[in-house]
Amino acid sequence: GAASPNNEWETDPAVVFMGNGTALACWTANKGDKSLNLLNDILAAQDIACAVWNGTAWGAPVKIIDDAQADGTVSLAYDPTLNKSLAVWVHNADPGKSALNRTAWKLLYSLYDPQANGGAGGFSPAQDVTGTNTGKSDQMPVAGSDGNGNVLLVWVRDDDGVFYTELDKVVNG
């Protein structure tokens, strides 16, 4: 494949095929300076970037969130009935940007509509996934579509934000 057109650290790619031979890819893109050495600073520079494959070439990457908080671990689903793709990811909402404050982790989403902007495509603004801004650690989202306009989202919720306790459970959204 083609190399990325920027100098960001890029990890956690996901891809979903859409209609007519097109595809959507999203990944974690870190705009932080390469000299950063504190975990909170490195993660706070993480955003979600996406690009569309038109059947011949990749379009320019766009950020669906570009903020000073940690974002990552994106999951994608496409629904042919709606002709839209869903991107869901983990967002650290801690004002202090502490990666270890896992109870500030919540899920955000954005919809990609290939018909938006006169057919050029576009993403909706990032929004909270209902029920994940609760002071619990919501993480590892996985989205899927049944192809009939219904999307299922599941994720892991850790009630106390401590990964080795028994208060963890899988949530069906």
Short mmCIF file of C-alpha atoms in Angstrom, two decimals:
data_model
loop_
_atom_site.label_atom_id
_atom_site.label_comp_id
_atom_site.label_asym_id
_atom_site.label_seq_id
_atom_site.Cartn_x
_atom_site.Cartn_y
_atom_site.Cartn_z
CA GLY A 1 0.00 0.00 0.00
CA ALA A 2 0.85 3.64 -0.18
CA ALA A 3 2.75 5.32 2.61
CA SER A 4 0.96 7.82 4.80
CA PRO A 5 1.21 11.41 3.57
CA ASN A 6 2.04 12.81 7.01
CA ASN A 7 4.58 12.41 9.79
CA GLU A 8 2.22 11.19 12.50
CA TRP A 9 2.51 7.97 14.46
CA GLU A 10 -0.29 5.75 13.16
CA THR A 11 -1.66 2.63 14.86
CA ASP A 12 -4.81 0.52 15.31
CA PRO A 13 -6.17 0.55 11.73
CA ALA A 14 -9.67 -0.65 10.89
CA VAL A 15 -11.34 -0.94 7.48
CA VAL A 16 -14.85 -1.62 6.21
CA PHE A 17 -16.05 -2.08 2.65
CA MET A 18 -18.89 0.15 1.53
CA GLY A 19 -20.95 0.04 -1.67
CA ASN A 20 -19.62 0.10 -5.23
CA GLY A 21 -16.11 -1.09 -4.42
CA THR A 22 -15.38 1.72 -1.98
CA ALA A 23 -13.94 1.33 1.51
CA LEU A 24 -13.42 3.38 4.64
CA ALA A 25 -10.27 3.08 6.76
CA CYS A 26 -9.79 4.74 10.15
CA TRP A 27 -6.88 4.61 12.57
CA THR A 28 -5.30 6.24 15.60
CA ALA A 29 -3.10 9.15 14.47
CA ASN A 30 -0.72 10.77 16.94
CA LYS A 31 0.30 14.34 16.15
CA GLY A 32 2.64 14.53 19.14
CA ASP A 33 6.25 15.54 18.85
CA LYS A 34 8.54 12.51 18.57
CA SER A 35 10.49 13.73 21.59
CA LEU A 36 7.51 13.30 23.97
CA ASN A 37 8.37 10.83 26.71
CA LEU A 38 5.48 11.06 29.21
CA LEU A 39 2.62 8.64 28.59
CA ASN A 40 -0.13 11.20 29.28
CA ASP A 41 1.43 13.66 26.80
CA ILE A 42 1.85 11.01 24.12
CA LEU A 43 -1.72 9.72 24.44
CA ALA A 44 -3.26 13.22 24.63
CA ALA A 45 -1.94 13.80 21.09
CA GLN A 46 -3.93 10.84 19.71
CA ASP A 47 -6.84 11.52 17.35
CA ILE A 48 -8.87 9.46 14.90
CA ALA A 49 -8.11 9.86 11.19
CA CYS A 50 -9.96 8.31 8.26
CA ALA A 51 -9.59 7.99 4.50
CA VAL A 52 -11.90 6.69 1.76
CA TRP A 53 -10.88 4.26 -0.99
CA ASN A 54 -12.81 5.19 -4.14
CA GLY A 55 -12.06 1.89 -5.88
CA THR A 56 -8.85 3.22 -7.42
CA ALA A 57 -7.02 5.37 -4.85
CA TRP A 58 -7.15 6.56 -1.25
CA GLY A 59 -8.47 10.04 -0.56
CA ALA A 60 -6.62 12.43 1.72
CA PRO A 61 -6.92 11.53 5.42
CA VAL A 62 -9.28 13.64 7.53
CA LYS A 63 -9.51 13.83 11.31
CA ILE A 64 -12.93 12.97 12.69
CA ILE A 65 -11.73 14.20 16.06
CA ASP A 66 -8.77 16.49 16.60
CA ASP A 67 -8.49 17.53 20.22
CA ALA A 68 -6.09 17.50 23.14
CA GLN A 69 -7.47 14.28 24.67
CA ALA A 70 -6.53 10.66 24.03
CA ASP A 71 -8.61 8.93 21.33
CA GLY A 72 -8.04 5.44 19.93
CA THR A 73 -9.14 1.88 19.21
CA VAL A 74 -11.65 2.66 16.45
CA SER A 75 -14.22 0.13 15.22
CA LEU A 76 -16.14 0.45 11.95
CA ALA A 77 -19.44 -0.86 10.57
CA TYR A 78 -21.20 -0.18 7.25
CA ASP A 79 -24.92 -0.50 6.65
CA PRO A 80 -25.95 -0.80 2.98
CA THR A 81 -29.59 0.05 3.69
CA LEU A 82 -28.62 3.42 5.18
CA ASN A 83 -25.52 3.75 2.96
CA LYS A 84 -23.59 5.04 5.97
CA SER A 85 -20.62 3.91 8.01
CA LEU A 86 -20.24 4.15 11.76
CA ALA A 87 -16.93 4.85 13.48
CA VAL A 88 -16.79 4.28 17.26
CA TRP A 89 -13.73 4.81 19.44
CA VAL A 90 -12.48 5.26 23.01
CA HIS A 91 -12.06 8.82 24.27
CA ASN A 92 -10.35 9.86 27.50
CA ALA A 93 -12.47 12.69 28.93
CA ASP A 94 -10.23 13.32 31.94
CA PRO A 95 -9.53 17.09 32.13
CA GLY A 96 -6.07 16.28 33.52
CA LYS A 97 -5.41 13.93 30.56
CA SER A 98 -4.38 11.11 32.88
CA ALA A 99 -4.26 7.82 31.01
CA LEU A 100 -4.62 5.99 34.30
CA ASN A 101 -7.92 7.69 35.17
CA ARG A 102 -9.78 4.94 33.35
CA THR A 103 -13.15 5.95 34.80
CA ALA A 104 -12.98 8.96 32.44
CA TRP A 105 -12.90 6.66 29.39
CA LYS A 106 -16.06 6.81 27.29
CA LEU A 107 -17.06 6.04 23.72
CA LEU A 108 -17.58 8.55 20.92
CA TYR A 109 -18.98 7.99 17.44
CA SER A 110 -19.24 9.66 14.06
CA LEU A 111 -21.25 8.69 10.96
CA TYR A 112 -19.75 8.78 7.48
CA ASP A 113 -22.21 9.64 4.72
CA PRO A 114 -20.78 9.21 1.19
CA GLN A 115 -23.56 11.46 -0.21
CA ALA A 116 -22.81 14.41 2.11
CA ASN A 117 -21.20 17.57 0.75
CA GLY A 118 -22.61 17.14 -2.73
CA GLY A 119 -21.42 13.54 -3.03
CA ALA A 120 -17.89 14.24 -1.76
CA GLY A 121 -18.71 12.46 1.52
CA GLY A 122 -18.38 13.67 5.08
CA PHE A 123 -18.44 12.80 8.76
CA SER A 124 -20.87 13.98 11.40
CA PRO A 125 -19.42 15.73 14.47
CA ALA A 126 -18.21 13.35 17.18
CA GLN A 127 -20.87 12.53 19.78
CA ASP A 128 -21.08 10.52 23.00
CA VAL A 129 -22.35 6.97 22.72
CA THR A 130 -25.39 7.07 25.00
CA GLY A 131 -24.70 5.46 28.36
CA THR A 132 -20.90 5.63 28.24
CA ASN A 133 -20.32 8.98 29.93
CA THR A 134 -20.96 7.42 33.32
CA GLY A 135 -17.71 7.56 35.30
CA LYS A 136 -16.91 3.97 34.40
CA SER A 137 -14.23 2.68 32.04
CA ASP A 138 -15.88 2.02 28.65
CA GLN A 139 -13.47 0.58 26.10
CA MET A 140 -12.77 -1.90 23.26
CA PRO A 141 -15.84 -1.12 21.10
CA VAL A 142 -16.90 -3.48 18.32
CA ALA A 143 -19.64 -2.44 15.89
CA GLY A 144 -21.53 -4.55 13.37
CA SER A 145 -24.46 -4.12 11.01
CA ASP A 146 -27.17 -6.56 9.99
CA GLY A 147 -27.47 -4.85 6.59
CA ASN A 148 -31.07 -3.81 7.27
CA GLY A 149 -30.51 -0.50 9.03
CA ASN A 150 -29.63 -1.95 12.45
CA VAL A 151 -26.21 -1.57 14.04
CA LEU A 152 -25.11 -3.44 17.15
CA LEU A 153 -22.38 -2.03 19.35
CA VAL A 154 -20.75 -4.00 22.15
CA TRP A 155 -17.93 -2.90 24.40
CA VAL A 156 -16.21 -3.70 27.67
CA ARG A 157 -17.21 -1.75 30.76
CA ASP A 158 -15.00 -1.82 33.83
CA ASP A 159 -17.11 -0.38 36.64
CA ASP A 160 -14.23 0.68 38.85
CA GLY A 161 -11.56 1.31 36.20
CA VAL A 162 -9.23 -1.26 37.77
CA PHE A 163 -8.61 -3.95 35.17
CA TYR A 164 -7.77 -6.83 37.50
CA THR A 165 -10.96 -6.76 39.60
CA GLU A 166 -14.10 -8.81 39.08
CA LEU A 167 -16.37 -5.84 38.38
CA ASP A 168 -15.78 -6.05 34.62
CA LYS A 169 -18.55 -6.98 32.20
CA VAL A 170 -19.46 -6.87 28.53
CA VAL A 171 -22.12 -4.28 27.64
CA ASN A 172 -24.62 -4.67 24.79
CA GLY A 173 -25.48 -1.21 23.47
#
